[in-house]
Short mmCIF file of C-alpha atoms in Angstrom, two decimals:
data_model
loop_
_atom_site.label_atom_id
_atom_site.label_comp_id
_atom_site.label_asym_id
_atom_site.label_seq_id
_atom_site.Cartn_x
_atom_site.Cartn_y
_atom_site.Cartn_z
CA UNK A 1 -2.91 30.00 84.76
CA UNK A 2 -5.33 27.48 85.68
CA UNK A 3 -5.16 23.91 84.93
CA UNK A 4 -8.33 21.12 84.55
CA UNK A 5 -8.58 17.94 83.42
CA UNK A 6 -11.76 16.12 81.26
CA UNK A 7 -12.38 13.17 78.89
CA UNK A 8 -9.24 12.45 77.15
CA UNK A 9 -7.32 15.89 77.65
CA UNK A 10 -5.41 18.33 79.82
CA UNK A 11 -7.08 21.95 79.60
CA UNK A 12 -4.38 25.10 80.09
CA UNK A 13 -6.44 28.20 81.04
CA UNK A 14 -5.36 31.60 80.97
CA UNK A 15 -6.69 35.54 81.09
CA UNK A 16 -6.28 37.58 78.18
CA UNK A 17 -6.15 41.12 78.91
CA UNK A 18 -9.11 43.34 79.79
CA UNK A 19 -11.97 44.54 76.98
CA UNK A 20 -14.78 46.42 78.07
CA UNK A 21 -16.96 43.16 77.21
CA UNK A 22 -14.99 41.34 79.72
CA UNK A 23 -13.07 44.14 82.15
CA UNK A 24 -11.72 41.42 83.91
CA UNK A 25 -10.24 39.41 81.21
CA UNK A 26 -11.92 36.67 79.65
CA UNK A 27 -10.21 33.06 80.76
CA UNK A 28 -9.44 30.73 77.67
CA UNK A 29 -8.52 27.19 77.09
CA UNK A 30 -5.85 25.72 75.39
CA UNK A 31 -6.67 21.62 75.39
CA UNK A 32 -3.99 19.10 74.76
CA UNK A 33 -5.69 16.25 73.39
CA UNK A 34 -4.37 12.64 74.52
CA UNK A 35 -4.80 8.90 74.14
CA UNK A 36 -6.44 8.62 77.48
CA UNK A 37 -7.68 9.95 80.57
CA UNK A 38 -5.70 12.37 83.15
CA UNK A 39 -7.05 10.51 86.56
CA UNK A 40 -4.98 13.53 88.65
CA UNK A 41 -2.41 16.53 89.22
CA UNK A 42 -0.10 17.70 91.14
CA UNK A 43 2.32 21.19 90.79
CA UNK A 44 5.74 21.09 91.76
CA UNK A 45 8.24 23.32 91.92
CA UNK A 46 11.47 22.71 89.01
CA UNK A 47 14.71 21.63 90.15
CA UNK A 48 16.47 24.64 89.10
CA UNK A 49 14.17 26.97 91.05
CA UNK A 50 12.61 29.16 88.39
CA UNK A 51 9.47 27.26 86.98
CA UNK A 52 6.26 25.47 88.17
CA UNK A 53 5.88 21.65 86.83
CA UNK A 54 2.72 20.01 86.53
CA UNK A 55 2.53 15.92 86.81
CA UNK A 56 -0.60 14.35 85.82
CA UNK A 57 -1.30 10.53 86.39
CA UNK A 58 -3.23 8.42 83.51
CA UNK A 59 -5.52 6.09 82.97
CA UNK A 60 -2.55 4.08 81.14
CA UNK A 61 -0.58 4.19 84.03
CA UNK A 62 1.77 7.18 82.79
CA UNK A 63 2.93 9.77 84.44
CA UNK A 64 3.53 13.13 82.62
CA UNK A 65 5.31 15.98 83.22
CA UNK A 66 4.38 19.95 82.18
CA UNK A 67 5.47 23.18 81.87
CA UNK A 68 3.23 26.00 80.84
CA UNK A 69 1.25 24.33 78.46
CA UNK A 70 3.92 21.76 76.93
CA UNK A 71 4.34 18.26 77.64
CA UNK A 72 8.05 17.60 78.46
CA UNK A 73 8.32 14.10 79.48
CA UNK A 74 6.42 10.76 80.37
CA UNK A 75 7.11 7.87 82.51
CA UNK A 76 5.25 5.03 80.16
CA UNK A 77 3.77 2.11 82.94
CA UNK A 78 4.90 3.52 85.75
CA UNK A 79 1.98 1.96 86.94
CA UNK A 80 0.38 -1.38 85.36
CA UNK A 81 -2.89 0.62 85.56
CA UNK A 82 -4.65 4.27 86.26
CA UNK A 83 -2.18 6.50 88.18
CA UNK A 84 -4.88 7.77 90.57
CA UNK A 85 -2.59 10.00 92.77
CA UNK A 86 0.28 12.22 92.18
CA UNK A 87 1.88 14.39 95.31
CA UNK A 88 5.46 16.16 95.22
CA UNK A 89 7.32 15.39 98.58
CA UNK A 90 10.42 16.29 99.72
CA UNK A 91 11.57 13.13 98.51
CA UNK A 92 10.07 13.32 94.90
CA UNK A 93 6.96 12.44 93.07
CA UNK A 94 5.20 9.88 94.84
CA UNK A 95 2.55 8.07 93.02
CA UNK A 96 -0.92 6.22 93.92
CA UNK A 97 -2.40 3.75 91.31
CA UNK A 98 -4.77 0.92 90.60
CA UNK A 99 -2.45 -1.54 90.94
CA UNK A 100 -2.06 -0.77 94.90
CA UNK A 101 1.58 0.22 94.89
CA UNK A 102 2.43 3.67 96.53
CA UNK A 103 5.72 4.60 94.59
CA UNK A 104 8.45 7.22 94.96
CA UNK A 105 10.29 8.66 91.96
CA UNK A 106 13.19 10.55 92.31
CA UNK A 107 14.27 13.44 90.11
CA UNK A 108 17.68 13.00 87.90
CA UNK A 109 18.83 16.42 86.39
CA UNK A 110 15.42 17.46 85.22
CA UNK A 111 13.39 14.26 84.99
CA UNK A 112 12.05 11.83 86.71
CA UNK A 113 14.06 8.46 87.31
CA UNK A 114 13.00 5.87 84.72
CA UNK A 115 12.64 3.13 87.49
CA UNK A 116 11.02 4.02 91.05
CA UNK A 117 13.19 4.93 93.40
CA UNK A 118 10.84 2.60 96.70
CA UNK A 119 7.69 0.70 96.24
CA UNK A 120 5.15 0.00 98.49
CA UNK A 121 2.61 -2.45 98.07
CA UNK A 122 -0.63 -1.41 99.61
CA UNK A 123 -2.60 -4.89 99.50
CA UNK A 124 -0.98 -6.09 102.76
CA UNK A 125 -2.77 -3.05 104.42
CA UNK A 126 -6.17 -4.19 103.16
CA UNK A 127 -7.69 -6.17 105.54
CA UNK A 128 -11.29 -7.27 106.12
CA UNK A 129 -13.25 -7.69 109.53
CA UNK A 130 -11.47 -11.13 110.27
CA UNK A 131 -7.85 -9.75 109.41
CA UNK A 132 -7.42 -11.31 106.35
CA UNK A 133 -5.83 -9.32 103.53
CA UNK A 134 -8.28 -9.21 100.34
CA UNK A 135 -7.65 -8.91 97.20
CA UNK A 136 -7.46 -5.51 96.52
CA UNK A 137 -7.62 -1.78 98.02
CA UNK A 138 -9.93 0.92 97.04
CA UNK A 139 -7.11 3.54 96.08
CA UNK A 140 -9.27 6.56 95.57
CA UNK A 141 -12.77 7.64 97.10
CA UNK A 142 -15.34 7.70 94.89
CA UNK A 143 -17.91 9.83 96.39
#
């Protein structure tokens, strides 16, 4: 399986078996329509071991969580805007978004922890020439 992201959906691709139009297996989409944009992904391995999670971070600021092609969960504003980073640590998900705050969630039985478990803000790293801290930090290249 391979997973993409576009305007306003998640996009699940997988190989169906071998014709002799496609003897490699022709790769086909299954897109799971939402209310706004996925901004990023990460994979992470399930608590129990056995299956491969997907997180994706949204233009909302929600987090959600996947497995196979089915949404499980969400965490609704876990960020007051776009969730532009998602990375599984050792410690959990941890979480980049527009609203400069690095957060780490922890898991609880198969979720995600409603609340954050530590928050970082990121604006006191933002400095200009003259150290003073502006306003705001570019969270996410854009080139």
């Amino acid at each position: 399986m391979a997973v993409t992201t576009g305007a306003k959906h998640v996009g699940f691709w997988t190989v169906k078996d071998p014709t002799p139009e496609f003897p490699r297996g022709e790769w086909v989409v299954t897109k799971k329509e939402g209310e706004d944009n996925p901004l990023c992904m990460c994979f992470a391995m399930s608590a129990d071991g056995e299956t491969t999670e997907l997180f994706t971070g949204h233009q909302d600021g929600s987090i959600k969580n996947w497995v196979g092609s089915q949404e499980q969960y969400s965490v609704v504003k876990a960020h007051l805007r776009g969730v532009t980073q998602v990375v599984w640590t050792a410690g959990g998900l941890l979480s980049g978004g527009v609203d400069c705050k690095l957060k780490l969630w922890q898991r609880k039985k198969n979720q995600l922890e409603k609340l954050p478990y530590k928050i970082m803000d990121l604006k006191v790293f933002a400095c200009n020439q003259r150290g003073d801290i502006s306003n705001f930090v570019v969270p996410k290249s854009i080139d």
